[in-house]
Amino acid sequence: MSSSEVVSVPVEEPIEAVEELYEEQAPGHSLKPVCIFIGPVILSLVCFSMVGVLVRVHVNRLFSYPGVPVFGLIWVQILGCFIMGMAMRLKGVLLSYSPALNTGITTGLCGSITTFSSWQLLVFQELFNTPRSDHSQFRNFLGGMSVLATELGCSVAAIRLGQMIGDE
């Protein structure tokens, strides 16, 4: 059977049918350890994601006020990338506690703190002048590129700083 073929599984006993199919494809291996591992990973992702969203919202609010010298979103990006850098260096330690802990911190927490969609929205707003500031299209372009370059530069620097501190 090739990997591109579709296999129908009887609805009456789906778990047993899938296990039998898996045994045919990978003799000597079982799906049970995978099923045992998925529950803690999902729980870890959900819990750490909720914490990450709360951190992002509150840090963004803290640094968003009239006349702010740097857009508030950059601070959540820096924080999330810093934690990611540390988690990259401490991956062995995190995995020794639990693979679910590593997944929860890197994907759940850092993925929820750093927000690609908000970053792209900010770039879009600057490129297309959605606040309707009084300036030219060239300045719109400069504003968008400034947000893009600043976010990328600060994110990479924060990851590197987190890695350096994680090495200590």
Short mmCIF file of C-alpha atoms in Angstrom, two decimals:
data_model
loop_
_atom_site.label_atom_id
_atom_site.label_comp_id
_atom_site.label_asym_id
_atom_site.label_seq_id
_atom_site.Cartn_x
_atom_site.Cartn_y
_atom_site.Cartn_z
CA MET A 1 0.00 0.00 0.00
CA SER A 2 1.43 3.37 -0.95
CA SER A 3 1.26 6.41 1.33
CA SER A 4 -1.05 8.23 -1.07
CA GLU A 5 -3.82 5.59 -0.98
CA VAL A 6 -6.93 6.33 1.04
CA VAL A 7 -7.97 3.66 3.54
CA SER A 8 -11.49 3.49 4.91
CA VAL A 9 -11.86 2.54 8.55
CA PRO A 10 -15.09 0.91 9.76
CA VAL A 11 -17.00 3.24 12.08
CA GLU A 12 -18.01 0.47 14.50
CA GLU A 13 -14.52 -0.08 15.92
CA PRO A 14 -12.34 2.81 14.71
CA ILE A 15 -9.55 2.52 17.30
CA GLU A 16 -9.04 -1.21 16.78
CA ALA A 17 -9.17 -0.80 12.98
CA VAL A 18 -6.60 2.02 13.06
CA GLU A 19 -4.33 -0.04 15.34
CA GLU A 20 -4.58 -3.03 12.99
CA LEU A 21 -3.80 -0.81 9.99
CA TYR A 22 -0.85 0.72 11.83
CA GLU A 23 0.43 -2.75 12.76
CA GLU A 24 0.33 -3.70 9.06
CA GLN A 25 2.26 -0.56 8.11
CA ALA A 26 4.76 -0.62 11.00
CA PRO A 27 5.09 -4.14 12.38
CA GLY A 28 6.21 -4.28 15.99
CA HIS A 29 5.10 -0.73 16.81
CA SER A 30 2.01 0.38 18.68
CA LEU A 31 -0.12 3.51 18.74
CA LYS A 32 -0.73 3.31 22.48
CA PRO A 33 2.34 5.30 23.62
CA VAL A 34 1.41 8.06 21.18
CA CYS A 35 -2.12 8.23 22.57
CA ILE A 36 -0.81 8.40 26.15
CA PHE A 37 1.53 11.27 25.21
CA ILE A 38 -1.06 13.42 23.39
CA GLY A 39 -3.23 14.21 26.43
CA PRO A 40 -0.54 15.95 28.52
CA VAL A 41 0.74 17.84 25.46
CA ILE A 42 -2.70 19.21 24.64
CA LEU A 43 -3.29 20.14 28.28
CA SER A 44 0.10 21.85 28.42
CA LEU A 45 -0.58 23.74 25.19
CA VAL A 46 -3.96 24.95 26.39
CA CYS A 47 -2.73 26.08 29.82
CA PHE A 48 0.44 27.79 28.59
CA SER A 49 -1.45 29.41 25.69
CA MET A 50 -3.93 30.99 28.08
CA VAL A 51 -1.09 32.36 30.20
CA GLY A 52 0.67 33.63 27.06
CA VAL A 53 -2.40 35.51 25.85
CA LEU A 54 -2.84 37.15 29.25
CA VAL A 55 0.82 38.18 29.32
CA ARG A 56 0.61 39.57 25.77
CA VAL A 57 -2.54 41.58 26.43
CA HIS A 58 -1.27 43.09 29.68
CA VAL A 59 2.25 43.89 28.47
CA ASN A 60 0.80 45.45 25.31
CA ARG A 61 -1.57 47.57 27.43
CA LEU A 62 1.27 48.60 29.72
CA PHE A 63 3.32 49.96 26.81
CA SER A 64 0.47 51.44 24.74
CA TYR A 65 -0.34 55.04 25.65
CA PRO A 66 -0.62 58.36 23.82
CA GLY A 67 2.76 59.65 22.71
CA VAL A 68 4.54 56.32 23.22
CA PRO A 69 8.05 56.56 21.71
CA VAL A 70 8.07 52.92 20.47
CA PHE A 71 4.97 50.94 19.48
CA GLY A 72 3.77 48.72 22.33
CA LEU A 73 3.72 45.49 20.35
CA ILE A 74 7.51 45.36 20.22
CA TRP A 75 7.75 44.65 23.95
CA VAL A 76 5.60 41.52 23.76
CA GLN A 77 7.66 40.31 20.80
CA ILE A 78 10.88 40.89 22.74
CA LEU A 79 9.56 39.08 25.82
CA GLY A 80 8.29 36.08 23.86
CA CYS A 81 11.48 35.79 21.81
CA PHE A 82 13.62 36.09 24.94
CA ILE A 83 11.72 33.22 26.61
CA MET A 84 11.99 31.20 23.38
CA GLY A 85 15.76 31.71 23.29
CA MET A 86 16.09 30.48 26.86
CA ALA A 87 13.80 27.51 26.16
CA MET A 88 15.91 26.58 23.13
CA ARG A 89 19.04 26.37 25.28
CA LEU A 90 17.24 24.62 28.14
CA LYS A 91 15.43 22.13 25.92
CA GLY A 92 17.24 19.14 27.46
CA VAL A 93 16.26 20.22 30.96
CA LEU A 94 12.65 20.84 29.93
CA LEU A 95 12.44 17.50 28.14
CA SER A 96 13.87 15.71 31.18
CA TYR A 97 10.89 16.97 33.20
CA SER A 98 8.32 16.33 30.50
CA PRO A 99 8.10 16.65 26.72
CA ALA A 100 4.74 18.29 27.32
CA LEU A 101 6.43 21.04 29.36
CA ASN A 102 8.80 21.87 26.50
CA THR A 103 5.93 21.97 24.00
CA GLY A 104 3.80 24.05 26.36
CA ILE A 105 6.48 26.67 26.94
CA THR A 106 7.80 26.97 23.38
CA THR A 107 4.61 26.57 21.35
CA GLY A 108 1.94 27.49 23.87
CA LEU A 109 3.49 30.30 25.93
CA CYS A 110 5.92 31.83 23.43
CA GLY A 111 3.56 31.34 20.51
CA SER A 112 0.80 33.16 22.35
CA ILE A 113 3.01 35.97 23.64
CA THR A 114 4.56 36.66 20.26
CA THR A 115 1.82 37.34 17.81
CA PHE A 116 2.51 37.19 14.10
CA SER A 117 -0.96 38.40 13.13
CA SER A 118 -0.79 41.57 15.26
CA TRP A 119 2.68 42.28 13.94
CA GLN A 120 1.52 41.92 10.34
CA LEU A 121 -1.53 44.08 11.07
CA LEU A 122 0.75 46.83 12.38
CA VAL A 123 2.94 46.60 9.25
CA PHE A 124 -0.17 46.72 7.05
CA GLN A 125 -1.53 49.75 8.92
CA GLU A 126 1.74 51.60 8.41
CA LEU A 127 2.10 50.61 4.74
CA PHE A 128 -1.44 51.64 3.84
CA ASN A 129 -1.80 54.55 6.28
CA THR A 130 -4.96 53.28 7.96
CA PRO A 131 -4.71 55.92 10.75
CA ARG A 132 -4.93 58.48 7.89
CA SER A 133 -1.87 60.45 8.90
CA ASP A 134 -1.02 63.40 6.70
CA HIS A 135 1.96 62.12 4.71
CA SER A 136 2.94 60.70 1.34
CA GLN A 137 2.91 57.12 0.07
CA PHE A 138 6.69 57.04 0.33
CA ARG A 139 6.42 57.81 4.06
CA ASN A 140 3.80 55.05 4.36
CA PHE A 141 6.36 52.69 2.87
CA LEU A 142 9.05 53.95 5.25
CA GLY A 143 6.70 53.51 8.21
CA GLY A 144 5.90 49.92 7.24
CA MET A 145 9.52 49.04 6.64
CA SER A 146 10.48 50.66 9.95
CA VAL A 147 8.03 48.47 11.84
CA LEU A 148 9.18 45.40 9.92
CA ALA A 149 12.90 46.04 10.46
CA THR A 150 12.50 47.04 14.10
CA GLU A 151 10.40 43.99 14.96
CA LEU A 152 12.72 41.57 13.17
CA GLY A 153 15.88 43.09 14.62
CA CYS A 154 14.57 43.21 18.18
CA SER A 155 13.13 39.69 17.93
CA VAL A 156 16.40 38.19 16.72
CA ALA A 157 18.35 40.11 19.37
CA ALA A 158 15.96 38.91 22.09
CA ILE A 159 16.31 35.27 20.97
CA ARG A 160 20.09 35.58 21.03
CA LEU A 161 20.02 37.21 24.48
CA GLY A 162 17.76 34.42 25.77
CA GLN A 163 20.14 31.83 24.33
CA MET A 164 23.14 33.49 25.98
CA ILE A 165 21.40 33.61 29.35
CA GLY A 166 20.19 30.03 28.86
CA ASP A 167 23.80 28.93 28.35
CA GLU A 168 24.83 30.32 31.75
#
